[in-house]
Amino acid sequence: MDDVSETNGNSIPSTDVSVLGLGAMGSALATALLEAGRSVTVWNRTPGRAKELVARGASAADSVPAAVLASPVVIACLLDHSSVEETLGLAAGELRGRTLVNVTTTTPNEARALASWAAEHGIGYLDGAIMAVPAMIGSRAGQIFYSGSRAAYDALLPTLEVWATSEFHGEDAGRASLVDLAMLSGMYQMFTGFFHGAAMVASMGMSAAGFAARQAPFLAAMTEGLAGYAEVIDGGNYTVAGQQSLEFSDLSHIVRASEEEGVDPSPIAAVQALISEQIAAGRGSEGLARVYESLRSDS
Ligand code: FVH
């Protein structure tokens, strides 16, 4: 860290990586980099969040341009797309010739917009989607998906692997975000299914904890079925023998039971609506996975 970058009268050492955003995740990313022996510059909008990282050896920058000028690689880990736009807009010129890795959660199109902005400003761009909580950063337990510049991904891989297992999803910058949000969609619907079930049994006095103890092993066993459904969807043949049919999967009794207990049936009613749509289309004898065809925008 002998070299010194100067900007806005602020002199800070040249470092390997700069991290913009020291929330729970940005701090975890910066900590893991320091622990792996990288030199790190940090910046946060609200001052005072860098103290612990500085005690661990990080340099604190007092402006976005200063943080950017300190390192060839800049990580943005902010709240959302608009905070990224706002923050990077303060240092577009300083970012030129550097590599930007944005691990802030965005939609695919927001990631693509940022990639286009980066290209216009001569900035290498890699979009990252973190499938981990802060406590998992620095271990192989977490996963981070990337898309955007393949050259940037290859060059940075030893650094990216400090955080989690890395997976590259292609040069279209929106792809990592798409996989991330699709995974989260499945997760939140599973949780909502659990909340709905817990509300149903609450009417008989079962605690959510009691329900969770029963639901968790059942759901874990049911996930074994995902690969089979995937085979049917990928093969496009919903008439293969051995599948649970749509007619057999009619869930109106669950909707009624929910109503009988005074519980809003909307989560399970949404599933039933998809099943009913396929049955009404004359597909009742075909497999449950045909619901996928109702959801696809191009079908
Ligand atoms: N934490 C998690 O478990 C999840 C795991 C999956 C991926 N997410 C995404 O990571 C992004 C950052 O998440 P975070 O947990 O670090 O979030 P916070 O602790 O809330 O920190 C937010 C930071 O963003 C800064 N910030 C907010 N608005 C602005 C703005 N307009 N300009 C500049 N910075 C901004 C905020 O700064 P401050 O409030 O301290 O001044 C924090 O540094 C996120 O996309 C997750 O979806 C994490």
Short mmCIF file of N, CA, C and O and ligand atoms in Angstrom, two decimals, residues 20-27 43-47 49 77-84 86-87 103-106 129-134 180 184, ligand 1:
data_model
loop_
_atom_site.label_atom_id
_atom_site.label_comp_id
_atom_site.label_asym_id
_atom_site.label_seq_id
_atom_site.Cartn_x
_atom_site.Cartn_y
_atom_site.Cartn_z
N LEU A 20 -18.10 0.08 -1.73
CA LEU A 20 -19.04 1.18 -1.52
C LEU A 20 -20.28 0.62 -0.84
O LEU A 20 -20.97 -0.24 -1.42
N GLY A 21 -20.57 1.05 0.36
CA GLY A 21 -21.74 0.54 1.08
C GLY A 21 -21.32 -0.39 2.19
O GLY A 21 -20.80 -1.48 1.93
N LEU A 22 -21.54 0.06 3.43
CA LEU A 22 -21.14 -0.74 4.59
C LEU A 22 -22.33 -1.13 5.44
O LEU A 22 -22.33 -1.01 6.67
N GLY A 23 -23.39 -1.57 4.77
CA GLY A 23 -24.51 -2.17 5.49
C GLY A 23 -24.06 -3.56 5.95
O GLY A 23 -22.87 -3.88 5.93
N ALA A 24 -25.03 -4.38 6.34
CA ALA A 24 -24.69 -5.71 6.85
C ALA A 24 -23.89 -6.52 5.83
O ALA A 24 -22.88 -7.15 6.16
N MET A 25 -24.33 -6.47 4.56
CA MET A 25 -23.65 -7.28 3.54
C MET A 25 -22.33 -6.65 3.09
O MET A 25 -21.31 -7.35 2.96
N GLY A 26 -22.32 -5.33 2.84
CA GLY A 26 -21.08 -4.68 2.42
C GLY A 26 -19.98 -4.86 3.46
O GLY A 26 -18.82 -5.12 3.11
N SER A 27 -20.34 -4.76 4.73
CA SER A 27 -19.34 -4.94 5.80
C SER A 27 -18.81 -6.38 5.80
O SER A 27 -17.62 -6.60 5.99
N TRP A 43 -16.15 2.95 1.77
CA TRP A 43 -16.91 4.20 1.83
C TRP A 43 -18.34 3.88 2.18
O TRP A 43 -18.89 2.87 1.74
N ASN A 44 -18.95 4.72 3.00
CA ASN A 44 -20.38 4.60 3.30
C ASN A 44 -21.00 5.98 3.34
O ASN A 44 -20.37 6.94 3.78
N ARG A 45 -22.24 6.08 2.84
CA ARG A 45 -22.94 7.38 2.81
C ARG A 45 -22.97 8.02 4.19
O ARG A 45 -22.61 9.18 4.36
N THR A 46 -23.41 7.26 5.17
CA THR A 46 -23.46 7.79 6.54
C THR A 46 -22.12 7.51 7.20
O THR A 46 -21.73 6.34 7.33
N PRO A 47 -21.42 8.55 7.60
CA PRO A 47 -20.10 8.31 8.20
C PRO A 47 -20.22 7.53 9.51
O PRO A 47 -21.28 7.51 10.13
N ARG A 49 -19.64 4.21 9.93
CA ARG A 49 -19.85 2.76 9.84
C ARG A 49 -18.58 2.01 9.48
O ARG A 49 -18.58 0.78 9.39
N CYS A 77 -22.26 -2.33 -2.96
CA CYS A 77 -23.20 -3.16 -2.19
C CYS A 77 -24.12 -2.20 -1.44
O CYS A 77 -23.92 -1.93 -0.26
N LEU A 78 -25.09 -1.69 -2.16
CA LEU A 78 -25.98 -0.65 -1.63
C LEU A 78 -27.39 -1.20 -1.52
O LEU A 78 -27.63 -2.38 -1.76
N LEU A 79 -28.31 -0.31 -1.18
CA LEU A 79 -29.67 -0.77 -0.89
C LEU A 79 -30.39 -1.31 -2.12
O LEU A 79 -30.96 -2.41 -2.11
N ASP A 80 -30.38 -0.52 -3.20
CA ASP A 80 -31.17 -0.87 -4.38
C ASP A 80 -30.61 -0.15 -5.60
O ASP A 80 -29.61 0.57 -5.51
N HIS A 81 -31.29 -0.34 -6.73
CA HIS A 81 -30.77 0.20 -7.98
C HIS A 81 -30.63 1.72 -7.93
O HIS A 81 -29.62 2.27 -8.39
N SER A 82 -31.63 2.41 -7.37
CA SER A 82 -31.54 3.87 -7.42
C SER A 82 -30.39 4.38 -6.54
O SER A 82 -29.73 5.36 -6.88
N SER A 83 -30.10 3.69 -5.42
CA SER A 83 -28.97 4.14 -4.60
C SER A 83 -27.65 3.87 -5.34
O SER A 83 -26.68 4.63 -5.18
N VAL A 84 -27.62 2.83 -6.16
CA VAL A 84 -26.41 2.57 -6.95
C VAL A 84 -26.22 3.65 -8.01
O VAL A 84 -25.12 4.21 -8.17
N GLU A 86 -27.39 6.67 -7.99
CA GLU A 86 -27.06 7.93 -7.31
C GLU A 86 -25.58 7.95 -6.91
O GLU A 86 -24.87 8.93 -7.13
N THR A 87 -25.11 6.85 -6.34
CA THR A 87 -23.74 6.80 -5.81
C THR A 87 -22.71 6.79 -6.94
O THR A 87 -21.74 7.55 -6.92
N VAL A 103 -23.05 -5.86 -6.53
CA VAL A 103 -23.72 -7.01 -5.89
C VAL A 103 -25.00 -6.58 -5.18
O VAL A 103 -25.57 -7.34 -4.39
N THR A 104 -25.44 -5.36 -5.46
CA THR A 104 -26.73 -4.88 -4.94
C THR A 104 -27.84 -5.64 -5.66
O THR A 104 -27.75 -5.88 -6.86
N THR A 105 -28.89 -5.99 -4.94
CA THR A 105 -30.01 -6.69 -5.58
C THR A 105 -30.75 -5.73 -6.51
O THR A 105 -31.18 -4.66 -6.10
N THR A 106 -30.89 -6.13 -7.77
CA THR A 106 -31.61 -5.33 -8.77
C THR A 106 -32.44 -6.28 -9.63
O THR A 106 -32.26 -7.49 -9.56
N ALA A 129 -25.20 -11.50 -7.85
CA ALA A 129 -26.44 -11.75 -7.09
C ALA A 129 -26.07 -12.70 -5.95
O ALA A 129 -25.64 -13.84 -6.18
N ILE A 130 -26.22 -12.20 -4.74
CA ILE A 130 -25.74 -12.94 -3.57
C ILE A 130 -26.83 -13.87 -3.02
O ILE A 130 -27.90 -13.40 -2.63
N MET A 131 -26.54 -15.14 -3.00
CA MET A 131 -27.47 -16.12 -2.42
C MET A 131 -26.90 -16.55 -1.06
O MET A 131 -26.48 -17.68 -0.88
N ALA A 132 -26.84 -15.61 -0.15
CA ALA A 132 -26.26 -15.90 1.16
C ALA A 132 -26.64 -14.77 2.11
O ALA A 132 -26.94 -13.67 1.66
N VAL A 133 -26.61 -15.06 3.40
CA VAL A 133 -26.75 -14.00 4.40
C VAL A 133 -25.34 -13.60 4.82
O VAL A 133 -24.38 -14.34 4.57
N PRO A 134 -25.20 -12.42 5.44
CA PRO A 134 -23.85 -11.94 5.77
C PRO A 134 -23.00 -12.96 6.52
O PRO A 134 -21.79 -13.08 6.26
N ASP A 180 -31.29 -15.24 -9.46
CA ASP A 180 -31.44 -14.86 -8.05
C ASP A 180 -32.91 -14.65 -7.71
O ASP A 180 -33.45 -15.24 -6.76
N LEU A 184 -35.50 -16.66 -5.26
CA LEU A 184 -36.18 -16.00 -4.13
C LEU A 184 -37.70 -16.13 -4.26
O LEU A 184 -38.42 -16.23 -3.26
N1 FVH B 1 -28.33 -8.83 4.03
C1 FVH B 1 -28.75 -9.90 3.38
O1 FVH B 1 -28.95 -10.97 3.95
C2 FVH B 1 -29.03 -9.88 1.89
C3 FVH B 1 -28.56 -11.14 1.19
C4 FVH B 1 -28.84 -11.13 -0.28
C5 FVH B 1 -28.35 -9.86 -0.94
N2 FVH B 1 -28.78 -8.69 -0.20
C6 FVH B 1 -28.62 -7.43 -0.92
O2 FVH B 1 -27.39 -6.77 -0.64
C7 FVH B 1 -27.58 -5.36 -0.71
C8 FVH B 1 -27.10 -4.72 0.57
O3 FVH B 1 -27.73 -5.34 1.65
P1 FVH B 1 -27.36 -4.98 3.14
O4 FVH B 1 -27.80 -6.15 3.97
O5 FVH B 1 -25.97 -4.56 3.27
O6 FVH B 1 -28.37 -3.76 3.39
P2 FVH B 1 -28.35 -2.67 4.55
O7 FVH B 1 -27.72 -3.23 5.78
O8 FVH B 1 -29.72 -2.14 4.64
O9 FVH B 1 -27.36 -1.53 3.99
C9 FVH B 1 -27.75 -0.73 2.91
C10 FVH B 1 -26.56 0.09 2.47
O10 FVH B 1 -26.97 0.94 1.38
C11 FVH B 1 -26.62 2.30 1.72
N3 FVH B 1 -27.55 3.20 1.08
C12 FVH B 1 -28.89 3.20 1.10
N4 FVH B 1 -29.39 4.18 0.34
C13 FVH B 1 -28.33 4.85 -0.17
C14 FVH B 1 -28.20 5.96 -1.04
N5 FVH B 1 -29.26 6.57 -1.55
N6 FVH B 1 -26.95 6.37 -1.37
C15 FVH B 1 -25.86 5.75 -0.87
N7 FVH B 1 -25.91 4.68 -0.03
C16 FVH B 1 -27.14 4.23 0.30
C17 FVH B 1 -26.70 2.34 3.23
O11 FVH B 1 -25.98 3.46 3.67
P3 FVH B 1 -26.34 4.23 5.04
O12 FVH B 1 -27.83 4.11 5.24
O13 FVH B 1 -25.56 3.55 6.12
O14 FVH B 1 -25.91 5.62 4.79
C18 FVH B 1 -26.03 1.01 3.59
O15 FVH B 1 -24.64 1.10 3.47
C19 FVH B 1 -29.08 -5.12 -0.94
O16 FVH B 1 -29.31 -4.87 -2.30
C20 FVH B 1 -29.69 -6.44 -0.53
O17 FVH B 1 -30.91 -6.71 -1.21
C21 FVH B 1 -28.42 -8.66 1.20
#
